[in-house]
Every structure is written in C-alpha cells, then in structure tokens.
PDB file of C-alpha atoms and ligand atoms in Angstrom:
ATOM      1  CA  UNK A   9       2.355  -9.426  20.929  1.00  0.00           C
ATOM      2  CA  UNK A  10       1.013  -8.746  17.175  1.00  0.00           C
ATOM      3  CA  UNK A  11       2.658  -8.519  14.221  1.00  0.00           C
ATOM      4  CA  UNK A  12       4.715  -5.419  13.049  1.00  0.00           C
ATOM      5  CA  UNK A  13       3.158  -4.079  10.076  1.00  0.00           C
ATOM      6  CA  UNK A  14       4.780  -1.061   8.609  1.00  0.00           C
ATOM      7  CA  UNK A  15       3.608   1.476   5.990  1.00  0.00           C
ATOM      8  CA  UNK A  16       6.721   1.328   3.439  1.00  0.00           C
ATOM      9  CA  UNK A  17       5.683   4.424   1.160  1.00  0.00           C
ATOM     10  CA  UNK A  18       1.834   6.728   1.220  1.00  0.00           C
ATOM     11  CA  UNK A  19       1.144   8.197  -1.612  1.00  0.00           C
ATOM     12  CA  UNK A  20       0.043   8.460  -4.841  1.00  0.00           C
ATOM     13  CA  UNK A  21       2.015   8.151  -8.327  1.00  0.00           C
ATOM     14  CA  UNK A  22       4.198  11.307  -7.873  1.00  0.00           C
ATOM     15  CA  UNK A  23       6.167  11.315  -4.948  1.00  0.00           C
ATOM     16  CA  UNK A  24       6.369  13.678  -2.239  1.00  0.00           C
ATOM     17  CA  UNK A  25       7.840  15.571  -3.229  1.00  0.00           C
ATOM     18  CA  UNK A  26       8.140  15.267  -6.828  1.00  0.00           C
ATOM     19  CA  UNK A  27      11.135  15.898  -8.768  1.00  0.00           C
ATOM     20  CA  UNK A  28       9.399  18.491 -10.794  1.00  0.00           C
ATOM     21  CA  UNK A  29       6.994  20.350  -8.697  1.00  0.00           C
ATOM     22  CA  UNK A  30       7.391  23.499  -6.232  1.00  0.00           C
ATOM     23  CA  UNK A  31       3.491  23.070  -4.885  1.00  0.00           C
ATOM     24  CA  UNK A  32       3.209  23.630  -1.040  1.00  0.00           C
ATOM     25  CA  UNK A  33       3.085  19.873  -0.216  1.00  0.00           C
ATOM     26  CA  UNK A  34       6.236  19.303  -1.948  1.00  0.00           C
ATOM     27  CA  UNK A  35       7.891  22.558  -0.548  1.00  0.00           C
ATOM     28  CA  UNK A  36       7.242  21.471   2.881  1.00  0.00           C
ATOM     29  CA  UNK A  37       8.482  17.698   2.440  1.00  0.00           C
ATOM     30  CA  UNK A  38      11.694  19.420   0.782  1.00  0.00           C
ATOM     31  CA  UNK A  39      12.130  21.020   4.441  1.00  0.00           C
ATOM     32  CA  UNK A  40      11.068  18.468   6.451  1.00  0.00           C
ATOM     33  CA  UNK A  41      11.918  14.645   5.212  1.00  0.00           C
ATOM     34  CA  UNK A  42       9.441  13.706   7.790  1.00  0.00           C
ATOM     35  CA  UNK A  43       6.377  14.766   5.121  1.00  0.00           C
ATOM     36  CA  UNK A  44       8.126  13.291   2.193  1.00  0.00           C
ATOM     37  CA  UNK A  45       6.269  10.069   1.109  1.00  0.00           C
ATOM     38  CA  UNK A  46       6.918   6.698  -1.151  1.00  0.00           C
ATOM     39  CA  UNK A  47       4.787   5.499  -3.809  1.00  0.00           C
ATOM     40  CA  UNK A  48       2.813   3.453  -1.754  1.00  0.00           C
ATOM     41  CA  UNK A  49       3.415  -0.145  -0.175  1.00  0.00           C
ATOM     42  CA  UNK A  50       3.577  -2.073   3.441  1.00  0.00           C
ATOM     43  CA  UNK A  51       5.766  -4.707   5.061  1.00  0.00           C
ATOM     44  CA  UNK A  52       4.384  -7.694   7.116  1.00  0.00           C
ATOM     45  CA  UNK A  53       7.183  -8.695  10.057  1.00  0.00           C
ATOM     46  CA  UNK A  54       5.815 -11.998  11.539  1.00  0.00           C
ATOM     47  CA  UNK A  55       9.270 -12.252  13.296  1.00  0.00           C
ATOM     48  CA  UNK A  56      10.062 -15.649  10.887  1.00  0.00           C
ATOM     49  CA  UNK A  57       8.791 -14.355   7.671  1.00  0.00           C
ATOM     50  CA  UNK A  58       8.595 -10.670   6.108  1.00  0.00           C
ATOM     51  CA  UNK A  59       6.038 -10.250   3.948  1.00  0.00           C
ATOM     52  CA  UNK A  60       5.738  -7.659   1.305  1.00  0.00           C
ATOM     53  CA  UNK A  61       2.246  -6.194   0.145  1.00  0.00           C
ATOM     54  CA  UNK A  62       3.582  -4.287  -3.549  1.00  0.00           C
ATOM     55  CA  UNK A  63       6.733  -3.447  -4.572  1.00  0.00           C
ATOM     56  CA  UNK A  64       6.666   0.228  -5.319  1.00  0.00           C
ATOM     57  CA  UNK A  65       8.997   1.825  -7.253  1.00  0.00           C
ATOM     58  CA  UNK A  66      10.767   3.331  -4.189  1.00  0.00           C
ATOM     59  CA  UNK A  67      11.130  -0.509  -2.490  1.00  0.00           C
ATOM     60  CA  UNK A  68      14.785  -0.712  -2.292  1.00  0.00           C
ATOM     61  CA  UNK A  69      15.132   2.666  -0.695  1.00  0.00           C
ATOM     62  CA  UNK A  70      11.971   1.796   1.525  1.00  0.00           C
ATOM     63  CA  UNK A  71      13.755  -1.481   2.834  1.00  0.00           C
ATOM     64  CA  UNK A  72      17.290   0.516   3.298  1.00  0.00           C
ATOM     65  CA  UNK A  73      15.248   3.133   5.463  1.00  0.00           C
ATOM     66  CA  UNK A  74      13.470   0.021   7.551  1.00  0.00           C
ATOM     67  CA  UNK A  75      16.663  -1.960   7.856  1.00  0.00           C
ATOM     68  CA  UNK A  76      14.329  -5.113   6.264  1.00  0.00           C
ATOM     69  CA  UNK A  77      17.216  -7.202   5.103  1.00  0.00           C
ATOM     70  CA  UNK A  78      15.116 -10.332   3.657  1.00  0.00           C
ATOM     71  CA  UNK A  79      11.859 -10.853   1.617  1.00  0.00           C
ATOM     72  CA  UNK A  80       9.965 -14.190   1.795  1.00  0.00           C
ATOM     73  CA  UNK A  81       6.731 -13.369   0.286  1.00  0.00           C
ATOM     74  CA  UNK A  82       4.929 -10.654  -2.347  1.00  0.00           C
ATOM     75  CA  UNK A  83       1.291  -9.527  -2.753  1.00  0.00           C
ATOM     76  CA  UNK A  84       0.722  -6.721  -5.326  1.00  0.00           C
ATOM     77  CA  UNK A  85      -2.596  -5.817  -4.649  1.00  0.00           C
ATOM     78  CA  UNK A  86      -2.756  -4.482  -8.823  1.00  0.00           C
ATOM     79  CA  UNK A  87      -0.997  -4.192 -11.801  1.00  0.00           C
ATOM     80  CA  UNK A  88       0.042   0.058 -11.646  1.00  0.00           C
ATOM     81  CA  UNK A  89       3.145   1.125 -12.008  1.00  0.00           C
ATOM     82  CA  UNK A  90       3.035   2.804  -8.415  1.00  0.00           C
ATOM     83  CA  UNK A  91       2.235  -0.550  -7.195  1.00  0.00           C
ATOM     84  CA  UNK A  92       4.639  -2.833  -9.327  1.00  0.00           C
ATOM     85  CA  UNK A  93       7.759  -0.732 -10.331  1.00  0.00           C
ATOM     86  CA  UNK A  94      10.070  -1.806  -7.686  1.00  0.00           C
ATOM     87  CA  UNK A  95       9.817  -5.511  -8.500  1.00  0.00           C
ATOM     88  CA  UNK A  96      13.078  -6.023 -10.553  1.00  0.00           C
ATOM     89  CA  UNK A  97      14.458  -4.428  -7.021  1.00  0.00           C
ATOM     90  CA  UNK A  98      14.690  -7.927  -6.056  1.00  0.00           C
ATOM     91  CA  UNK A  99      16.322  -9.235  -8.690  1.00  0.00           C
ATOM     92  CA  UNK A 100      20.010  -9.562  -7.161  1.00  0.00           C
ATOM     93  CA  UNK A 101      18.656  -9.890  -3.905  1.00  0.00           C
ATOM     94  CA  UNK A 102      17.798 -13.377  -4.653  1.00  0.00           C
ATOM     95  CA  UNK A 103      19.902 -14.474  -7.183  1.00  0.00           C
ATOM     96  CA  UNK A 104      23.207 -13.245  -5.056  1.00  0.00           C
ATOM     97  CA  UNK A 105      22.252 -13.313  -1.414  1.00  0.00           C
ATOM     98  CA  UNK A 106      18.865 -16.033  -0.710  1.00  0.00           C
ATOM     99  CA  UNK A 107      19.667 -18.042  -4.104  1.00  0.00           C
ATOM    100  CA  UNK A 108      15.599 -19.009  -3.841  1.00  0.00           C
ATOM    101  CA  UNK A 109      12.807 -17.491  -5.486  1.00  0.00           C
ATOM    102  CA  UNK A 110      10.171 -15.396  -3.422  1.00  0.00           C
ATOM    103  CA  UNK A 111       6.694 -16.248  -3.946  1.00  0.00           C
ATOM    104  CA  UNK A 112       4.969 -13.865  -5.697  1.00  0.00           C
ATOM    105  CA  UNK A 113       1.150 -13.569  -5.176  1.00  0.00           C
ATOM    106  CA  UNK A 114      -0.239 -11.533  -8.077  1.00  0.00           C
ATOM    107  CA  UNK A 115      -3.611 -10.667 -10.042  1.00  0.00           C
ATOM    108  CA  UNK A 116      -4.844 -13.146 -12.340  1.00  0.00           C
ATOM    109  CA  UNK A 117      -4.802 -11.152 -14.899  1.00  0.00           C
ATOM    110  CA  UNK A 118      -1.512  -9.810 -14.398  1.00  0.00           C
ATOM    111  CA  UNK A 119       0.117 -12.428 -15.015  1.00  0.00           C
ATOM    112  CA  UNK A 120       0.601 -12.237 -18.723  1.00  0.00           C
ATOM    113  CA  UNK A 121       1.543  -8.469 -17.956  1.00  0.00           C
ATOM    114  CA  UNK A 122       4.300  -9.770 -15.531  1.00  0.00           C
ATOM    115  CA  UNK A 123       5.749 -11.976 -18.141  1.00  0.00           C
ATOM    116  CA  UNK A 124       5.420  -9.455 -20.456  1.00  0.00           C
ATOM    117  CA  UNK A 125       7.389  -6.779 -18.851  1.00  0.00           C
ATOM    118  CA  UNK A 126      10.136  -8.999 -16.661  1.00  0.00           C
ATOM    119  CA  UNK A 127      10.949 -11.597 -18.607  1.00  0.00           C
ATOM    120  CA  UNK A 128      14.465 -11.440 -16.407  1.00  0.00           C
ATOM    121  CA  UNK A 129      12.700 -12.481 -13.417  1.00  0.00           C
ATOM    122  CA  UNK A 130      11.859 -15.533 -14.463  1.00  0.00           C
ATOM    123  CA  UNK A 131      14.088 -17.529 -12.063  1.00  0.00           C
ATOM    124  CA  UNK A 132      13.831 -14.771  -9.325  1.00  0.00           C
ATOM    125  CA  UNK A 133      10.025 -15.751  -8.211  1.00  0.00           C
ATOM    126  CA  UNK A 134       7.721 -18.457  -8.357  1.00  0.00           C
ATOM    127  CA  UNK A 135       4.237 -16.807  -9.309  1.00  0.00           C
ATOM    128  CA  UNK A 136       0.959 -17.436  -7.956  1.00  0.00           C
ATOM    129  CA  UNK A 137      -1.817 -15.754  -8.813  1.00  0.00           C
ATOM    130  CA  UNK A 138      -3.861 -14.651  -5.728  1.00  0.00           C
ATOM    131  CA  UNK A 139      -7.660 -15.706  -5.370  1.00  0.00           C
ATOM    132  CA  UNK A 140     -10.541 -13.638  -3.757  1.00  0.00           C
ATOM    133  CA  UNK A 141     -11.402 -14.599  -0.550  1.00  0.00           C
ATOM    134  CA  UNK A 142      -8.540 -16.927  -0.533  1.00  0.00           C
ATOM    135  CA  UNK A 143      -6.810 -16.634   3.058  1.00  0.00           C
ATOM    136  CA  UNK A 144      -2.505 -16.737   3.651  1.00  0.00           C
ATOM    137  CA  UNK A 145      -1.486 -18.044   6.718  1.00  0.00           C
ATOM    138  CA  UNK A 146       1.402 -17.060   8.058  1.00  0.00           C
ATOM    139  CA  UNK A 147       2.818 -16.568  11.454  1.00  0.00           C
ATOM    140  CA  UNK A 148       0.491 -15.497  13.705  1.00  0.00           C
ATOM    141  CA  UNK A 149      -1.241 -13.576  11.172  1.00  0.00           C
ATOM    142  CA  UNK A 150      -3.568 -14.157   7.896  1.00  0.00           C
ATOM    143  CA  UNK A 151      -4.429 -12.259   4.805  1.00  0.00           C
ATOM    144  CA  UNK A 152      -7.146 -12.304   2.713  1.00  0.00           C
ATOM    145  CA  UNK A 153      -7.604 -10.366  -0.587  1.00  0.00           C
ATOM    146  CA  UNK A 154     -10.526  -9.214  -1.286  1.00  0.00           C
ATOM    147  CA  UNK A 155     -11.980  -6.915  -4.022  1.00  0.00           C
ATOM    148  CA  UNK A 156     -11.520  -3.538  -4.299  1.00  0.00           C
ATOM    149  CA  UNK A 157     -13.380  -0.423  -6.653  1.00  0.00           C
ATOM    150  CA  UNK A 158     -10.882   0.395  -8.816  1.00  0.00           C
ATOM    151  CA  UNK A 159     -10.070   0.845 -12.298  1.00  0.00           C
ATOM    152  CA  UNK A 160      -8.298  -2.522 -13.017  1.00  0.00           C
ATOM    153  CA  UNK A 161      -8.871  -5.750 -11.332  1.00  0.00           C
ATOM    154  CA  UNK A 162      -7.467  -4.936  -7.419  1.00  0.00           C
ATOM    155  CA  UNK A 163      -7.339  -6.518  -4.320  1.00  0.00           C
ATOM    156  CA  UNK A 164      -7.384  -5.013  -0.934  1.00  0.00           C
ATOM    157  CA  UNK A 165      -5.772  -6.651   2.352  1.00  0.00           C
ATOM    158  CA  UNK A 166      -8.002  -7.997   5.483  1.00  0.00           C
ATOM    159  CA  UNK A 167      -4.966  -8.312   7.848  1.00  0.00           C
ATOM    160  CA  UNK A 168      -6.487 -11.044  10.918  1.00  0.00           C
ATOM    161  CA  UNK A 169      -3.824 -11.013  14.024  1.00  0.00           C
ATOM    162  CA  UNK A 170      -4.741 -10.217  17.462  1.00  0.00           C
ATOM    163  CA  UNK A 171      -6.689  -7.351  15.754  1.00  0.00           C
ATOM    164  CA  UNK A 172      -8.337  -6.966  12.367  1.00  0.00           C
ATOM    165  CA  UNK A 173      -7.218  -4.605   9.896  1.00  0.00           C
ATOM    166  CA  UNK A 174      -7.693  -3.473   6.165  1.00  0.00           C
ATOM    167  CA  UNK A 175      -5.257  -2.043   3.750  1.00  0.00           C
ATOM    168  CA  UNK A 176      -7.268  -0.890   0.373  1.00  0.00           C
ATOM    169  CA  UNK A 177      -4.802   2.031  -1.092  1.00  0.00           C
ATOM    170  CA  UNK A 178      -6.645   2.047  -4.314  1.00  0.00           C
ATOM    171  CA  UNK A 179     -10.231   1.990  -4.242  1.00  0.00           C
ATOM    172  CA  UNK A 180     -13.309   4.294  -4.169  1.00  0.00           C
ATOM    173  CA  UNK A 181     -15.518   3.202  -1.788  1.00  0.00           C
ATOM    174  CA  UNK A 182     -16.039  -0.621  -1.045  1.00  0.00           C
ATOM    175  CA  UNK A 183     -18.120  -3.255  -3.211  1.00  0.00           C
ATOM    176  CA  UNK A 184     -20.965  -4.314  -0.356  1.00  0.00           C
ATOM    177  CA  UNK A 185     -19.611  -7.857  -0.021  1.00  0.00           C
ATOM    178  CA  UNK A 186     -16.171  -6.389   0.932  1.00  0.00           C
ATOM    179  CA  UNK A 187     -17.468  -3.418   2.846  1.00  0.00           C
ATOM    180  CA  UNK A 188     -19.425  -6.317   5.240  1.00  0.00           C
ATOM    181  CA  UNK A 189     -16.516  -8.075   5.635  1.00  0.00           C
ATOM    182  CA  UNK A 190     -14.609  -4.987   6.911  1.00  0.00           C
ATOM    183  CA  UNK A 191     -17.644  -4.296   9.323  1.00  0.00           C
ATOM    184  CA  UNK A 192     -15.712  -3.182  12.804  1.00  0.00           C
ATOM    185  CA  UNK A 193     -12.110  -3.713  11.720  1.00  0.00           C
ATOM    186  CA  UNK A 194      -9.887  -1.980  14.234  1.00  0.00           C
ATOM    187  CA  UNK A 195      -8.015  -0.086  11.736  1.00  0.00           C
ATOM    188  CA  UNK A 196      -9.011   0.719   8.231  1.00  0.00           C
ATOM    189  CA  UNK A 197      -6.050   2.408   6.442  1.00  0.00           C
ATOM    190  CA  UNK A 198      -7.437   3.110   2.799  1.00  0.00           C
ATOM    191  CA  UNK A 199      -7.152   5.248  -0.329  1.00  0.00           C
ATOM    192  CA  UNK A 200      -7.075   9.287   0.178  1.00  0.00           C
ATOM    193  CA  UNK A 201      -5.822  10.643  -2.635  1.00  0.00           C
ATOM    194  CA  UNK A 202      -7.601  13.785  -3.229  1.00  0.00           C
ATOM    195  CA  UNK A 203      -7.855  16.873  -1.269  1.00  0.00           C
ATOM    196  CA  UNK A 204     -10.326  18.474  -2.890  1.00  0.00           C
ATOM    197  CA  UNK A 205     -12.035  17.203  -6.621  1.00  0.00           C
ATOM    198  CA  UNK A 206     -12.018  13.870  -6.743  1.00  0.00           C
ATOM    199  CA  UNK A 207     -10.598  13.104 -10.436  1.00  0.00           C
ATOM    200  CA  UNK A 208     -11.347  10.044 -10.504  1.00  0.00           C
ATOM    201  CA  UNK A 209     -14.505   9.442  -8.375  1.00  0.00           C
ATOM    202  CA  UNK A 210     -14.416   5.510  -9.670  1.00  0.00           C
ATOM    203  CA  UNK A 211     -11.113   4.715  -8.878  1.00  0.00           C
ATOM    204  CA  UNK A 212     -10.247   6.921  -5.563  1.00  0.00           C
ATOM    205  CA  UNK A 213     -11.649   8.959  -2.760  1.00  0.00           C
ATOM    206  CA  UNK A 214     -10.738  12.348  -1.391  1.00  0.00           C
ATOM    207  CA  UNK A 215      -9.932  12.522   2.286  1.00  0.00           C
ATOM    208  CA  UNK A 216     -13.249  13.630   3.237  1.00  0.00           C
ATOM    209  CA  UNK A 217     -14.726   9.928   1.164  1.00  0.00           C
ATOM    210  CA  UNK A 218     -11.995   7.958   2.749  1.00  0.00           C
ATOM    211  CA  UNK A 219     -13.444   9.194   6.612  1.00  0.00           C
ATOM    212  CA  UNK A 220     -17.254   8.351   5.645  1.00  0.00           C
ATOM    213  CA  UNK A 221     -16.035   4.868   4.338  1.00  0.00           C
ATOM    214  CA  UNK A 222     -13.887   4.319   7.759  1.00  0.00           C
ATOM    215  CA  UNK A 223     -17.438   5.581   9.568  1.00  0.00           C
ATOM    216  CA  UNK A 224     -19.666   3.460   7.178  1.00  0.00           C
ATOM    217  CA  UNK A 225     -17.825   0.265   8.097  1.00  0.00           C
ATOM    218  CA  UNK A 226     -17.776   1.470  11.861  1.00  0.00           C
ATOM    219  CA  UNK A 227     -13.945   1.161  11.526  1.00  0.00           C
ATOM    220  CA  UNK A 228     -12.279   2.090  15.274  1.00  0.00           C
ATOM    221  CA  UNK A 229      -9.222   4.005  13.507  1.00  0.00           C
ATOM    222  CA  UNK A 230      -8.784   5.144   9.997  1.00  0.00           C
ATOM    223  CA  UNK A 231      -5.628   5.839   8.420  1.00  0.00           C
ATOM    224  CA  UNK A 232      -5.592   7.600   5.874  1.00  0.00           C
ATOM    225  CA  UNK A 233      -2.942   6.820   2.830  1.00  0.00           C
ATOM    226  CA  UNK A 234      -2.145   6.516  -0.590  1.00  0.00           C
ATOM    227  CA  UNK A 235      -2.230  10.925  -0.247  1.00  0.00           C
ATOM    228  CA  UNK A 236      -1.129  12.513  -2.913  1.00  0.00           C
ATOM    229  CA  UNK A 237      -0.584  16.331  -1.354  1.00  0.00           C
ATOM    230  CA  UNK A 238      -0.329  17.544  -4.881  1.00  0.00           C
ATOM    231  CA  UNK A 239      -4.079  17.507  -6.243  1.00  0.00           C
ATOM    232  CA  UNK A 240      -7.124  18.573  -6.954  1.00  0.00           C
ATOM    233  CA  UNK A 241      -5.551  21.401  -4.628  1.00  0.00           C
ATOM    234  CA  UNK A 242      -2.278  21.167  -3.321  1.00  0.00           C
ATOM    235  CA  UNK A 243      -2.210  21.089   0.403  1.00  0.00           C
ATOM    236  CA  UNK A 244       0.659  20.341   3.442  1.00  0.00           C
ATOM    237  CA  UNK A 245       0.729  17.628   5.921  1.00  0.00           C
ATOM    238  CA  UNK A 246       0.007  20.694   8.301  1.00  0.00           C
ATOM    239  CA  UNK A 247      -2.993  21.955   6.993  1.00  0.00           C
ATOM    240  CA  UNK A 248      -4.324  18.651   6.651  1.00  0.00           C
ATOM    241  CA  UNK A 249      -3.721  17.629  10.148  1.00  0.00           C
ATOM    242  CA  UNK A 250      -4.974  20.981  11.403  1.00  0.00           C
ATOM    243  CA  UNK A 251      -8.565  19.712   9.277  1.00  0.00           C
ATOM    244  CA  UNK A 252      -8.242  16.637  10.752  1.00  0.00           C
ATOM    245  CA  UNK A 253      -8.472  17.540  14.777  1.00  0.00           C
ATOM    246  CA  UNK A 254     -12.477  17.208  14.118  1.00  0.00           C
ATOM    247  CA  UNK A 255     -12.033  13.480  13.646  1.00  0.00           C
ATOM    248  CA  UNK A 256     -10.575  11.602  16.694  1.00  0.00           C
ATOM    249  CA  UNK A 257     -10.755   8.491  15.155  1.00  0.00           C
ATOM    250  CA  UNK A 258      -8.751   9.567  12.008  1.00  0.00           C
ATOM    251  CA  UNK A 259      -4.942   9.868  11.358  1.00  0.00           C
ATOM    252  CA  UNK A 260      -2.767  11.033   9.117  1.00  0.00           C
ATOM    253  CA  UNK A 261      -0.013   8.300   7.421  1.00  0.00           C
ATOM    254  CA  UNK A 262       3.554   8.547   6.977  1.00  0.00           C
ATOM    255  CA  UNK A 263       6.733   6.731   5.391  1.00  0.00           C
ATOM    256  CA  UNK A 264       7.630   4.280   8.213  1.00  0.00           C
ATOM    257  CA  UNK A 265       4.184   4.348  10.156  1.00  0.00           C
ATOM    258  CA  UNK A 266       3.920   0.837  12.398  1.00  0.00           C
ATOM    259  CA  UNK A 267       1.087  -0.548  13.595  1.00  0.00           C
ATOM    260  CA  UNK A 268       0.894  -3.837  15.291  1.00  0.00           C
ATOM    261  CA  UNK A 269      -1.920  -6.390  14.104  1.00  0.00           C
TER     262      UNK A 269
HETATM  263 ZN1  LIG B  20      -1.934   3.555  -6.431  1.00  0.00          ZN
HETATM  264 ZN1  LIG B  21       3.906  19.077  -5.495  1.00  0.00          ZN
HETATM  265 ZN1  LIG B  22      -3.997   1.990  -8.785  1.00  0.00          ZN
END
C-alpha cells in the first residue's frame, strides 16, 4: 500500500533546458526529453484526495504529463516565483469544472504577497496559512512543515505514511531542530542545486552538501532535486550519474519520479 507521491518538476529557476541556453545540460535534455526538468514541485495521490506541494510555473503542463485531473489541496513550501508561478493555473479549473475553492496552505507571511499579486483568485481558494510543526492529515498519510535554511521564510515537508520521508527543495543544510526530526527518514529528497560553487551557500547546497546532509541525518535514500544542470559548472544528467555510482544510497531525480510513502 502507501501513498503515490510523485516529483512534478526538479529543478531550479531556469528550466531544463532553458529557452536561452546551449550549455551541455540543456543540449542533452534538448535530445533526450527524459533529462528535461520542471521548476520544481510534487503531487500527493492518497487515492481520495490529490494533494499539491507548490504550484510551479510549469503546473499545468506537469498535471497534463501525470494525467492528475483534480486538485483538493495546496502547500507552497515559500513565496519564489519557481515555487508559486503556476498558481493562477488553477484558476478555471475551479471556477469551470469543481466550482469549489482548493485550500491553499501558505506562509504566513505570504499572505499579503498572495493578495498582492492574485487579487483574481480571490474566490478560487480559501487560504490558510500553514504553521510549523503543525501536522495535515489526510488519507493514510500526514504532513508536517517544518523549517527550512533558506533565504525567505520556508517550509520543508515530513511526509509520515507507511514510511517517513522529507521533501526540503530549498534549503542549505537543516536548522538542528528540523535536522532531529528527520533523524532516519527513509527517503530524504532535498535541495541540489549546484554542481560545483555553491552561490548561495545560505540558501542551497551543491550535490556533494545535499549527500552529507542525507548521511548526517542517517537518511536510507537520498534524492537528490531541485538540480539546476546549468551552474556553477554546467554538467549532464550523465556525468552526474556516472559521479554518483560511489554513493549507493543516492539517486538522481527526474520529472515524473514516484515514490510510494
Ligand atoms: Zn526553488
Ligand atoms: Zn543550460
Ligand atoms: Zn527558493
């Protein structure tokens, strides 16, 4: 049994590959769909209830390619653009076809921000601001948001089913209250941006941080997401999986990867 959780989109704020760019990573996902990735976001399937965490700004093309036809709930773990941009993707969806609004679990201090920038949506969700260490119960499955290390208030996902796992696409490293709750989750699927510099050492991890977090926390399986392919130094799913083969425990995401909590 378990619940179907699915990676929607795994990357960063470009886009694999991105309309602009002729690097190696986006070369390769230009030959091979299989490498492109989504702006980054997952889909809860409890079999009654689906349950969206963010709305990237690929979602309607993400739920097209995972033949999700309904939407019952939304987390957006923060308020980026990469994280946000595919809200109004909802809009007709509700007003034409479930004529109810979707709860929307967001930051507390995105709130204003939401307001701000859809005032259309008004009638489209009924907003709830999410609390740390607040657990959702839903079908055979419960989340609890917890903080990340990030540059703006986030929250990661603790994902308790018949397994335990943790989806933190944007964070570097693990505040210690967090990081002990995570102790021995079977799968931590978290933030690698960066192969190579790490621009933003507060905000994100390269791969090579994202493992030693997954080993810190004595996670079973790390996934490793959120990739942009693009920078410090550009680099291809290939190469990247070749590097990998040293870490049994470690793999690789992709658009559409399922896992079953
Ligand atoms: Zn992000
Ligand atoms: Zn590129
Ligand atoms: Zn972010």
């Amino acid at each position: 049994m378990g619940v179907k959780f699915t990676l929607m989109g795994t990357t960063a704020g470009l886009g694999v590959p991105a309309f602009h760019c002729n690097c190696i990573a986006c070369r390769e996902a230009r030959a091979d769909p299989f490498w492109a990735r989504t702006r980054s976001g997952a889909v809860l399937e409890t079999g009654k209830e689906n349950i969206l965490i963010d709305a990237s700004p690929d979602l309607s093309k993400q739920l097209l390619r995972e033949r999700i036809q309904s939407v019952d709930y939304l987390f957006v773990t923060h308020w980026h653009y990469d994280h946000f941009g595919g809200i109004g993707d909802l809009e007709y969806y509700v007003k034409l076809e479930r004529k109810w609004p979707v709860a929307l679990f967001l930051p507390p201090s995105a709130v204003d921000d939401f307001a701000k920038v859809y005032p259309f949506l008004e009638e489209v969700f009924v907003i709830e601001p999410w609390e740390f260490g607040k657990s959702y119960a839903f079908e055979g499955i419960e989340l609890t948001v917890l903080p990340a290390r990030h540059s703006i208030e986030t929250g990661g996902i603790l994902l308790a089913g018949s397994k335990r796992a943790a989806y933190f696409t944007d964070t570097a490293g693990l505040p210690a209250p967090t990081a002990r709750q995570l102790q021995g989750v079977d799968t931590l699927i978290c933030d690698a941006t960066f192969n190579g510099a790490n621009w933003f050492p507060h905000s994100h991890m390269n791969w090579q941080e994202a493992i030693a977090l997954g080993e810190s926390i004595r996670a079973q399986h790390t996934v490793l997401t959120h990739l942009a392919m693009h920078y410090s130094t550009p680099i291809t799913a290939a190469q990247l999986q070749e590097k990998l083969k040293d870490y049994a425990q470690v793999s690789l995401a992709y658009d559409g990867m399922v896992l079953t909590i």
